[in-house]
Amino acid sequence: MEKIIVRPNGPLRGNVRIGGAKNAALPILAASLLGTEDIILEDVPKLKDVEIILEVLRGLGAKIKYEGNLLIINSKNLTSYETNYDLMSKMRASFLVMGPLIARMGIAVNSLPGGCAIGSRPIDLHLKGFKALGADVEMTHGNISAKAKKLVGKRIYLDFPSVGATENIMMAATLADGETILENCAMEPEIVDLANFLNKLGAKITGAGTSNIKIKGVEKLFGARHQIIPDRIVAGTFMVAAAITSGDIFLDNIITNHMKPIIAKLEEAGAEIITNGDKLQIKGREKISPIEIKTLPHPGFPTDMQAQFMSMLTQAEGQSSIIETVFENRFMHVDELKKMGAVIKVVDREAIILGKNKLYGSKVNATDLRGGAALILAGLVAEGETQISEIQHIDRGYEDIVGKFKNLGADITRI
Ligand code: EPZ
């Protein structure tokens, strides 16, 4: 199995360009099933998770090809409405094809998405939305089928502002009869990017980015050209790398407005951040100040940045706290950081991190995508060599992470 080896090598310095966001690309690729003409996408990140959803789309009859760094998709003639089991079990986000398929084909059959390491990850809110729009939803031995001759618009209140449920129901509603109003829905920037893309296809969506989205159903959706927004979590990961190594790095292709909760917390921890258009410079300080973090749906602090900040806070001068409110089991990286010498205590949803503690290079395992990134960050400042296994998790969400860190001066290799 491949491993990533990291050794300390002083402050990181240099430039990194941030690529397209995984969590915008995946729903937009699912939404391309709704289009009946060519769709041209720019800045789709080259990730394992993207390859999986492209396989799912091909299995449904979509024609897909790369032209340079453009991805061309045509879903005019879909030939199936069933997502094959092993692809679905590989990635939960494949479930995002359900909404578009019900809208386009009147039927969708998916296997239950694999729960993943960070929690049970139910889909009850997705199914509640499909039922509200008039679909007959049935569970038969591990498969879910949803049928509807024609979906009918409805006012739907989400018990929790679930990102996936907001996306799935919004996509289904684009071809429904009449108007759908989604209340208490997710407000992440990736939701806005998806709504912008759908509107380019001919949908009529307003309110994306607020907690109320209105979707006026239309007869048909067409084609479009769209550039995926930059990945705020990848950007945040490199910003934490600058803070933890007292480095000085420049990030290109940033949407500052998407970075606000991350910028606020890094400044609170002592980093100096300068933004200018789509560029951002971050300088880490010698001393990192302890902080309190509580993960929340956007615009709160993103759960996808929790592990990365935990690595940094092992080096803060004092006691920090991180409360994870979004997922019920997203502290698996704690044990790996403790192997390196971190002093962290977890009680229920709160992790108390005592700093400043020296970290020592060790053999550790990536437990999930962001937990893996957190171990690279810890390895940048640990004494000795850190060997990270199970790095397939990291490759799901970070394009060429070793190359990018190497360009910033890190002593990092993939073996
Ligand atoms: C999206 O996952 C992201 N994935 C996750 O990023 C991210 O952590 C999460 O949103 C929160 O921001 C993609 O966009 C592909 P949720 P999603 O539905 O849609 C509960 C990463 O690192 N819930 O907002 O699955 C659920 O159990 C990944 O890139 C229900 O109870 O997140 C969880 O506790 C990790 N019922 C909470 O809501 C439902 O029907 C958040 O889930 C749906 C969700």
Short mmCIF file of C-alpha atoms and ligand atoms in Angstrom, two decimals:
data_model
loop_
_atom_site.label_atom_id
_atom_site.label_comp_id
_atom_site.label_asym_id
_atom_site.label_seq_id
_atom_site.Cartn_x
_atom_site.Cartn_y
_atom_site.Cartn_z
CA MET A 1 0.00 0.00 0.00
CA GLU A 2 1.18 3.54 -0.75
CA LYS A 3 2.34 5.72 2.10
CA ILE A 4 3.15 9.40 2.55
CA ILE A 5 6.40 10.18 4.38
CA VAL A 6 6.75 13.63 5.99
CA ARG A 7 9.73 15.14 7.79
CA PRO A 8 9.97 18.64 9.33
CA ASN A 9 11.66 21.16 7.05
CA GLY A 10 10.98 24.60 8.54
CA PRO A 11 8.46 27.26 7.45
CA LEU A 12 6.54 26.65 4.20
CA ARG A 13 6.96 29.37 1.60
CA GLY A 14 5.72 29.91 -1.96
CA ASN A 15 2.61 29.84 -4.13
CA VAL A 16 -0.20 27.36 -4.55
CA ARG A 17 -3.16 27.55 -6.97
CA ILE A 18 -6.40 26.22 -5.51
CA GLY A 19 -8.35 23.91 -7.85
CA GLY A 20 -12.08 23.33 -8.24
CA ALA A 21 -14.09 22.26 -5.20
CA LYS A 22 -14.81 18.53 -4.79
CA ASN A 23 -18.07 19.30 -2.96
CA ALA A 24 -19.27 21.59 -5.75
CA ALA A 25 -18.13 19.29 -8.59
CA LEU A 26 -19.89 16.16 -7.26
CA PRO A 27 -23.43 17.64 -7.10
CA ILE A 28 -22.89 19.54 -10.38
CA LEU A 29 -21.84 16.30 -12.10
CA ALA A 30 -24.97 14.61 -10.73
CA ALA A 31 -27.05 17.59 -11.95
CA SER A 32 -25.64 17.13 -15.46
CA LEU A 33 -28.08 14.20 -15.76
CA LEU A 34 -30.83 16.84 -16.06
CA GLY A 35 -29.34 18.50 -19.15
CA THR A 36 -30.37 17.47 -22.68
CA GLU A 37 -27.52 19.28 -24.50
CA ASP A 38 -23.72 19.48 -24.14
CA ILE A 39 -22.43 20.55 -20.73
CA ILE A 40 -18.87 21.93 -20.56
CA LEU A 41 -17.26 22.02 -17.11
CA GLU A 42 -13.99 23.78 -16.19
CA ASP A 43 -11.83 23.16 -13.10
CA VAL A 44 -13.33 19.75 -12.26
CA PRO A 45 -10.73 18.42 -9.80
CA LYS A 46 -8.98 15.15 -10.76
CA LEU A 47 -9.95 13.08 -7.71
CA LYS A 48 -10.94 9.50 -6.96
CA ASP A 49 -14.42 10.65 -5.92
CA VAL A 50 -14.91 12.44 -9.26
CA GLU A 51 -13.82 9.31 -11.17
CA ILE A 52 -16.42 7.29 -9.25
CA ILE A 53 -19.32 9.63 -10.02
CA LEU A 54 -18.26 9.79 -13.71
CA GLU A 55 -18.46 5.97 -13.74
CA VAL A 56 -21.96 6.23 -12.27
CA LEU A 57 -23.01 8.73 -14.97
CA ARG A 58 -21.58 6.55 -17.75
CA GLY A 59 -23.51 3.59 -16.33
CA LEU A 60 -26.69 5.65 -16.70
CA GLY A 61 -25.95 6.45 -20.35
CA ALA A 62 -24.25 9.85 -20.15
CA LYS A 63 -21.53 10.48 -22.74
CA ILE A 64 -18.41 11.90 -21.09
CA LYS A 65 -15.06 13.06 -22.49
CA TYR A 66 -12.15 15.28 -21.48
CA GLU A 67 -10.92 17.96 -23.90
CA GLY A 68 -7.80 19.45 -22.33
CA ASN A 69 -8.89 20.61 -18.91
CA LEU A 70 -12.56 20.78 -19.99
CA LEU A 71 -14.97 17.98 -19.14
CA ILE A 72 -17.77 17.53 -21.73
CA ILE A 73 -20.93 15.69 -20.69
CA ASN A 74 -24.04 14.89 -22.71
CA SER A 75 -27.00 13.28 -20.96
CA LYS A 76 -29.46 13.53 -23.89
CA ASN A 77 -30.04 9.77 -24.07
CA LEU A 78 -30.01 8.18 -20.64
CA THR A 79 -30.26 4.38 -20.82
CA SER A 80 -30.75 3.38 -17.19
CA TYR A 81 -32.09 4.60 -13.90
CA GLU A 82 -30.18 2.19 -11.64
CA THR A 83 -26.88 2.99 -9.95
CA ASN A 84 -24.74 -0.07 -9.61
CA TYR A 85 -24.10 -1.30 -6.10
CA ASP A 86 -20.31 -1.29 -5.84
CA LEU A 87 -19.96 2.27 -7.16
CA MET A 88 -22.59 3.46 -4.69
CA SER A 89 -20.91 1.65 -1.83
CA LYS A 90 -17.59 3.33 -2.73
CA MET A 91 -18.91 6.84 -2.36
CA ARG A 92 -21.93 8.18 -0.57
CA ALA A 93 -22.17 11.24 -2.81
CA SER A 94 -23.29 8.92 -5.65
CA PHE A 95 -26.66 9.17 -3.92
CA LEU A 96 -26.89 12.67 -5.40
CA VAL A 97 -27.96 11.15 -8.74
CA MET A 98 -31.28 10.12 -7.16
CA GLY A 99 -32.98 13.53 -7.39
CA PRO A 100 -32.02 14.17 -11.03
CA LEU A 101 -33.05 10.63 -12.07
CA ILE A 102 -36.52 10.85 -10.50
CA ALA A 103 -37.02 14.22 -12.21
CA ARG A 104 -35.70 13.11 -15.61
CA MET A 105 -36.73 9.40 -15.77
CA GLY A 106 -39.67 9.28 -13.35
CA ILE A 107 -37.82 6.50 -11.49
CA ALA A 108 -34.51 5.96 -9.69
CA VAL A 109 -33.10 2.87 -8.00
CA ASN A 110 -30.06 3.21 -5.76
CA SER A 111 -28.47 0.97 -3.19
CA LEU A 112 -28.32 2.42 0.29
CA PRO A 113 -25.22 4.66 0.40
CA GLY A 114 -22.36 3.23 2.39
CA GLY A 115 -22.29 4.93 5.77
CA CYS A 116 -18.77 6.19 6.02
CA ALA A 117 -16.27 6.32 8.82
CA ILE A 118 -17.38 9.71 10.13
CA GLY A 119 -20.85 8.62 11.17
CA SER A 120 -23.99 6.81 10.12
CA ARG A 121 -24.76 9.45 7.47
CA PRO A 122 -28.50 8.69 7.05
CA ILE A 123 -30.51 9.84 4.05
CA ASP A 124 -33.87 10.29 5.75
CA LEU A 125 -34.06 14.00 4.82
CA HIS A 126 -33.36 13.22 1.15
CA LEU A 127 -36.20 10.65 1.10
CA LYS A 128 -38.54 12.96 3.03
CA GLY A 129 -38.04 15.57 0.30
CA PHE A 130 -38.65 13.12 -2.56
CA LYS A 131 -41.86 11.91 -0.86
CA ALA A 132 -43.00 15.50 -0.31
CA LEU A 133 -42.61 16.08 -4.05
CA GLY A 134 -44.94 13.11 -4.67
CA ALA A 135 -42.48 10.24 -5.25
CA ASP A 136 -43.33 6.71 -4.05
CA VAL A 137 -40.23 5.69 -2.09
CA GLU A 138 -39.63 2.03 -1.22
CA MET A 139 -36.81 0.18 0.51
CA THR A 140 -36.34 -3.36 -0.73
CA HIS A 141 -33.35 -5.38 0.55
CA GLY A 142 -30.72 -2.64 0.59
CA ASN A 143 -32.12 -0.89 -2.46
CA ILE A 144 -34.12 2.29 -2.51
CA SER A 145 -36.50 2.96 -5.36
CA ALA A 146 -38.33 6.24 -5.95
CA LYS A 147 -41.03 6.59 -8.61
CA ALA A 148 -43.09 9.54 -9.80
CA LYS A 149 -44.81 10.16 -13.15
CA LYS A 150 -44.40 13.85 -12.47
CA LEU A 151 -43.10 15.49 -9.32
CA VAL A 152 -45.25 18.28 -7.89
CA GLY A 153 -43.74 21.35 -6.19
CA LYS A 154 -44.21 21.67 -2.41
CA ARG A 155 -43.11 23.66 0.63
CA ILE A 156 -40.55 21.45 2.46
CA TYR A 157 -39.00 22.14 5.87
CA LEU A 158 -35.65 20.39 6.47
CA ASP A 159 -35.20 19.20 10.08
CA PHE A 160 -31.46 19.85 9.66
CA PRO A 161 -29.74 22.02 7.01
CA SER A 162 -28.28 18.94 5.31
CA VAL A 163 -26.00 19.81 2.36
CA GLY A 164 -26.78 16.62 0.41
CA ALA A 165 -30.51 16.71 1.07
CA THR A 166 -30.72 20.37 0.01
CA GLU A 167 -28.87 19.53 -3.23
CA ASN A 168 -30.83 16.37 -4.01
CA ILE A 169 -34.26 17.91 -3.42
CA MET A 170 -33.34 21.13 -5.27
CA MET A 171 -32.27 19.10 -8.32
CA ALA A 172 -35.46 16.99 -8.23
CA ALA A 173 -37.62 20.12 -7.97
CA THR A 174 -36.20 21.76 -11.12
CA LEU A 175 -38.54 19.69 -13.37
CA ALA A 176 -41.50 19.43 -10.97
CA ASP A 177 -44.92 20.92 -11.70
CA GLY A 178 -45.20 24.21 -9.87
CA GLU A 179 -43.10 25.82 -7.18
CA THR A 180 -41.01 24.21 -4.42
CA ILE A 181 -39.87 26.12 -1.36
CA LEU A 182 -37.04 24.57 0.68
CA GLU A 183 -36.95 25.94 4.23
CA ASN A 184 -34.13 25.64 6.79
CA CYS A 185 -31.91 24.42 3.96
CA ALA A 186 -28.10 24.40 3.76
CA MET A 187 -26.35 27.67 2.79
CA GLU A 188 -22.90 26.36 1.81
CA PRO A 189 -21.14 28.08 -1.15
CA GLU A 190 -21.34 24.75 -3.01
CA ILE A 191 -25.15 24.99 -2.89
CA VAL A 192 -24.92 28.41 -4.57
CA ASP A 193 -22.57 27.05 -7.26
CA LEU A 194 -25.00 24.19 -7.95
CA ALA A 195 -27.98 26.60 -8.19
CA ASN A 196 -26.03 28.89 -10.56
CA PHE A 197 -25.19 25.88 -12.73
CA LEU A 198 -28.81 24.67 -12.77
CA ASN A 199 -30.04 28.17 -13.70
CA LYS A 200 -27.58 28.18 -16.62
CA LEU A 201 -29.25 24.93 -17.76
CA GLY A 202 -32.61 26.77 -17.70
CA ALA A 203 -33.83 26.15 -14.16
CA LYS A 204 -35.55 28.90 -12.15
CA ILE A 205 -33.94 28.90 -8.68
CA THR A 206 -33.75 31.85 -6.30
CA GLY A 207 -32.50 32.20 -2.73
CA ALA A 208 -29.54 29.78 -2.88
CA GLY A 209 -27.12 30.74 -0.10
CA THR A 210 -29.95 31.68 2.24
CA SER A 211 -31.99 29.30 4.40
CA ASN A 212 -34.92 29.49 1.97
CA ILE A 213 -34.59 28.37 -1.65
CA LYS A 214 -37.42 28.73 -4.20
CA ILE A 215 -37.49 26.48 -7.28
CA LYS A 216 -40.04 27.13 -10.03
CA GLY A 217 -40.41 23.90 -12.06
CA VAL A 218 -39.71 24.03 -15.82
CA GLU A 219 -40.36 21.57 -18.67
CA LYS A 220 -36.79 20.87 -19.73
CA LEU A 221 -33.16 21.73 -19.05
CA PHE A 222 -30.56 22.26 -21.76
CA GLY A 223 -26.76 22.69 -21.81
CA ALA A 224 -24.26 25.15 -20.30
CA ARG A 225 -20.63 25.99 -19.71
CA HIS A 226 -19.60 26.37 -16.05
CA GLN A 227 -16.41 26.83 -14.01
CA ILE A 228 -16.44 25.04 -10.65
CA ILE A 229 -15.75 27.33 -7.66
CA PRO A 230 -12.40 26.92 -5.88
CA ASP A 231 -12.16 24.46 -3.00
CA ARG A 232 -12.39 26.43 0.27
CA ILE A 233 -11.39 23.35 2.31
CA VAL A 234 -8.25 22.65 0.26
CA ALA A 235 -7.42 26.37 0.58
CA GLY A 236 -8.03 26.23 4.33
CA THR A 237 -5.77 23.17 4.62
CA PHE A 238 -2.83 25.02 3.03
CA MET A 239 -3.55 28.06 5.21
CA VAL A 240 -3.28 25.91 8.34
CA ALA A 241 0.01 24.52 6.95
CA ALA A 242 1.39 28.08 6.84
CA ALA A 243 0.15 28.77 10.38
CA ILE A 244 1.57 25.56 11.90
CA THR A 245 5.03 26.00 10.28
CA SER A 246 5.18 29.81 10.85
CA GLY A 247 5.43 30.02 7.07
CA ASP A 248 4.43 32.60 4.49
CA ILE A 249 2.38 31.33 1.52
CA PHE A 250 0.34 32.83 -1.31
CA LEU A 251 -2.87 31.18 -2.51
CA ASP A 252 -4.30 31.88 -5.99
CA ASN A 253 -7.92 31.32 -7.12
CA ILE A 254 -9.63 32.12 -3.82
CA ILE A 255 -13.16 33.42 -3.19
CA THR A 256 -12.51 35.38 0.02
CA ASN A 257 -16.19 35.43 0.95
CA HIS A 258 -16.16 31.60 1.20
CA MET A 259 -13.13 31.67 3.51
CA LYS A 260 -14.53 34.00 6.22
CA PRO A 261 -15.02 31.47 9.07
CA ILE A 262 -11.56 29.95 8.38
CA ILE A 263 -9.84 33.36 8.13
CA ALA A 264 -11.51 34.53 11.37
CA LYS A 265 -10.26 31.52 13.36
CA LEU A 266 -6.72 31.61 11.92
CA GLU A 267 -6.44 35.33 12.78
CA GLU A 268 -7.71 34.56 16.29
CA ALA A 269 -4.89 31.98 16.54
CA GLY A 270 -2.40 34.70 15.58
CA ALA A 271 -1.88 34.32 11.83
CA GLU A 272 -1.62 37.41 9.62
CA ILE A 273 -3.85 37.20 6.52
CA ILE A 274 -3.95 39.62 3.58
CA THR A 275 -6.55 39.21 0.85
CA ASN A 276 -6.54 40.91 -2.54
CA GLY A 277 -9.14 39.89 -5.15
CA ASP A 278 -8.76 36.16 -5.79
CA LYS A 279 -5.41 36.02 -3.99
CA LEU A 280 -4.63 35.49 -0.32
CA GLN A 281 -1.37 35.69 1.64
CA ILE A 282 -1.02 34.06 5.06
CA LYS A 283 1.91 34.47 7.45
CA GLY A 284 2.16 32.18 10.48
CA ARG A 285 3.45 33.57 13.78
CA GLU A 286 6.09 31.92 16.01
CA LYS A 287 3.43 31.68 18.73
CA ILE A 288 0.01 30.11 18.05
CA SER A 289 -2.75 31.27 20.43
CA PRO A 290 -5.22 28.72 21.82
CA ILE A 291 -8.82 29.11 20.52
CA GLU A 292 -12.32 27.66 20.92
CA ILE A 293 -14.00 26.17 17.84
CA LYS A 294 -17.53 24.89 17.32
CA THR A 295 -18.31 23.34 13.93
CA LEU A 296 -21.64 24.43 12.43
CA PRO A 297 -23.43 24.48 9.08
CA HIS A 298 -22.29 27.40 6.88
CA PRO A 299 -21.71 30.24 7.61
CA GLY A 300 -20.44 28.68 10.83
CA PHE A 301 -17.01 27.06 11.12
CA PRO A 302 -16.84 24.15 8.61
CA THR A 303 -16.67 20.60 10.01
CA ASP A 304 -14.34 19.75 7.10
CA MET A 305 -11.67 21.98 8.66
CA GLN A 306 -11.94 20.57 12.21
CA ALA A 307 -9.19 17.93 11.95
CA GLN A 308 -6.71 20.28 10.29
CA PHE A 309 -7.17 22.90 13.04
CA MET A 310 -6.72 20.23 15.71
CA SER A 311 -3.22 19.49 14.41
CA MET A 312 -2.36 23.18 14.59
CA LEU A 313 -3.80 23.57 18.11
CA THR A 314 -1.46 20.88 19.49
CA GLN A 315 1.18 23.61 18.97
CA ALA A 316 -0.81 26.46 20.56
CA GLU A 317 0.45 27.96 23.85
CA GLY A 318 -2.40 26.84 26.09
CA GLN A 319 -5.65 24.87 26.14
CA SER A 320 -8.00 24.88 23.12
CA SER A 321 -11.41 23.33 22.60
CA ILE A 322 -13.14 21.94 19.50
CA ILE A 323 -16.82 20.99 19.58
CA GLU A 324 -18.04 18.93 16.60
CA THR A 325 -21.79 19.46 16.20
CA VAL A 326 -22.32 18.26 12.60
CA PHE A 327 -21.12 14.61 12.65
CA GLU A 328 -21.39 12.23 15.56
CA ASN A 329 -18.04 10.53 15.03
CA ARG A 330 -15.50 12.84 13.52
CA PHE A 331 -12.68 12.58 16.07
CA MET A 332 -10.97 9.44 14.73
CA HIS A 333 -7.83 11.44 13.93
CA VAL A 334 -7.43 12.15 17.70
CA ASP A 335 -5.94 8.72 18.43
CA GLU A 336 -3.50 9.11 15.53
CA LEU A 337 -2.40 12.56 16.76
CA LYS A 338 -1.99 11.13 20.28
CA LYS A 339 0.36 8.47 18.85
CA MET A 340 2.53 11.46 17.79
CA GLY A 341 2.54 12.89 21.31
CA ALA A 342 -0.47 15.22 21.21
CA VAL A 343 -2.34 15.65 24.50
CA ILE A 344 -6.06 15.60 23.64
CA LYS A 345 -9.05 14.62 25.73
CA VAL A 346 -12.42 13.83 24.10
CA VAL A 347 -15.64 14.00 26.10
CA ASP A 348 -18.77 13.46 23.94
CA ARG A 349 -18.58 16.01 21.14
CA GLU A 350 -15.80 18.12 22.65
CA ALA A 351 -12.04 17.69 22.20
CA ILE A 352 -9.79 19.55 24.62
CA ILE A 353 -6.31 20.07 23.15
CA LEU A 354 -3.46 20.92 25.52
CA GLY A 355 -0.56 22.83 23.98
CA LYS A 356 2.18 23.39 23.38
CA ASN A 357 3.27 19.72 23.06
CA LYS A 358 6.15 18.45 20.98
CA LEU A 359 5.04 15.98 18.30
CA TYR A 360 7.18 13.00 17.31
CA GLY A 361 7.20 11.38 13.87
CA SER A 362 5.32 8.05 14.02
CA LYS A 363 3.56 5.42 11.91
CA VAL A 364 -0.06 6.64 11.66
CA ASN A 365 -3.17 5.88 9.60
CA ALA A 366 -5.41 8.27 7.68
CA THR A 367 -8.87 7.56 9.11
CA ASP A 368 -10.81 9.72 6.64
CA LEU A 369 -10.17 12.40 4.09
CA ARG A 370 -9.66 15.39 6.40
CA GLY A 371 -8.15 13.34 9.22
CA GLY A 372 -5.48 12.26 6.72
CA ALA A 373 -4.73 15.85 5.78
CA ALA A 374 -4.42 16.67 9.50
CA LEU A 375 -1.69 14.02 9.86
CA ILE A 376 0.33 15.58 7.03
CA LEU A 377 0.06 18.95 8.84
CA ALA A 378 1.23 17.38 12.11
CA GLY A 379 4.11 15.67 10.28
CA LEU A 380 5.35 19.05 9.04
CA VAL A 381 6.32 20.01 12.60
CA ALA A 382 6.87 16.63 14.31
CA GLU A 383 10.45 15.64 15.21
CA GLY A 384 11.57 12.77 12.99
CA GLU A 385 9.79 10.88 10.24
CA THR A 386 5.99 10.48 10.04
CA GLN A 387 4.69 7.58 7.92
CA ILE A 388 1.03 7.90 6.91
CA SER A 389 -0.80 4.78 5.66
CA GLU A 390 -4.34 4.39 4.21
CA ILE A 391 -3.66 7.45 2.05
CA GLN A 392 -6.42 6.51 -0.42
CA HIS A 393 -8.64 8.56 1.89
CA ILE A 394 -6.51 11.65 1.23
CA ASP A 395 -6.51 11.13 -2.54
CA ARG A 396 -10.32 11.26 -2.51
CA GLY A 397 -10.28 14.97 -1.79
CA TYR A 398 -6.84 16.40 -2.51
CA GLU A 399 -5.39 16.62 -6.01
CA ASP A 400 -1.59 16.13 -6.06
CA ILE A 401 -1.25 17.01 -2.37
CA VAL A 402 2.36 15.73 -2.18
CA GLY A 403 3.41 17.79 -5.22
CA LYS A 404 1.74 20.92 -3.89
CA PHE A 405 3.32 20.61 -0.41
CA LYS A 406 6.72 19.84 -2.00
CA ASN A 407 6.43 23.08 -4.03
CA LEU A 408 5.97 24.93 -0.76
CA GLY A 409 9.22 23.50 0.62
CA ALA A 410 7.87 20.56 2.60
CA ASP A 411 9.98 17.41 2.93
CA ILE A 412 7.25 15.02 1.78
CA THR A 413 7.23 11.95 -0.49
CA ARG A 414 4.77 9.28 -1.58
CA ILE A 415 6.16 5.73 -1.58
C1 EPZ B 1 -21.47 17.16 2.66
O1 EPZ B 1 -21.78 15.85 3.11
C2 EPZ B 1 -20.00 17.10 2.27
N1 EPZ B 1 -19.82 16.11 1.19
C3 EPZ B 1 -19.16 16.71 3.49
O2 EPZ B 1 -17.80 16.78 3.08
C4 EPZ B 1 -19.39 17.76 4.58
O3 EPZ B 1 -18.68 17.37 5.74
C5 EPZ B 1 -20.89 17.85 4.90
O4 EPZ B 1 -21.63 18.13 3.70
C6 EPZ B 1 -21.19 18.94 5.92
O5 EPZ B 1 -20.74 20.16 5.44
C7 EPZ B 1 -20.15 16.48 -0.07
O6 EPZ B 1 -20.61 17.58 -0.32
C8 EPZ B 1 -19.94 15.45 -1.13
P1 EPZ B 1 -24.94 16.56 5.44
P2 EPZ B 1 -23.33 15.45 3.39
O7 EPZ B 1 -26.06 15.91 4.71
O8 EPZ B 1 -24.21 16.06 2.37
C9 EPZ B 1 -27.05 14.32 9.00
C10 EPZ B 1 -15.58 16.08 2.93
O9 EPZ B 1 -14.72 16.00 3.81
N2 EPZ B 1 -28.05 13.94 7.99
O10 EPZ B 1 -24.95 18.05 5.61
O11 EPZ B 1 -23.37 13.98 3.58
C11 EPZ B 1 -25.75 13.54 8.78
O12 EPZ B 1 -25.83 12.30 9.48
C12 EPZ B 1 -16.99 15.59 3.17
O13 EPZ B 1 -15.40 16.62 1.81
C13 EPZ B 1 -29.21 13.32 8.42
O14 EPZ B 1 -29.41 13.10 9.61
O15 EPZ B 1 -23.56 16.17 4.80
C14 EPZ B 1 -24.70 14.42 9.38
O16 EPZ B 1 -24.61 14.19 10.78
C15 EPZ B 1 -17.09 14.85 4.48
N3 EPZ B 1 -30.13 12.94 7.49
C16 EPZ B 1 -25.26 15.83 9.14
O17 EPZ B 1 -26.66 15.68 8.81
C17 EPZ B 1 -29.96 13.16 6.16
O18 EPZ B 1 -30.86 12.81 5.34
C18 EPZ B 1 -24.54 16.54 8.00
O19 EPZ B 1 -24.79 15.83 6.86
C19 EPZ B 1 -28.76 13.79 5.74
C20 EPZ B 1 -27.82 14.15 6.67
#
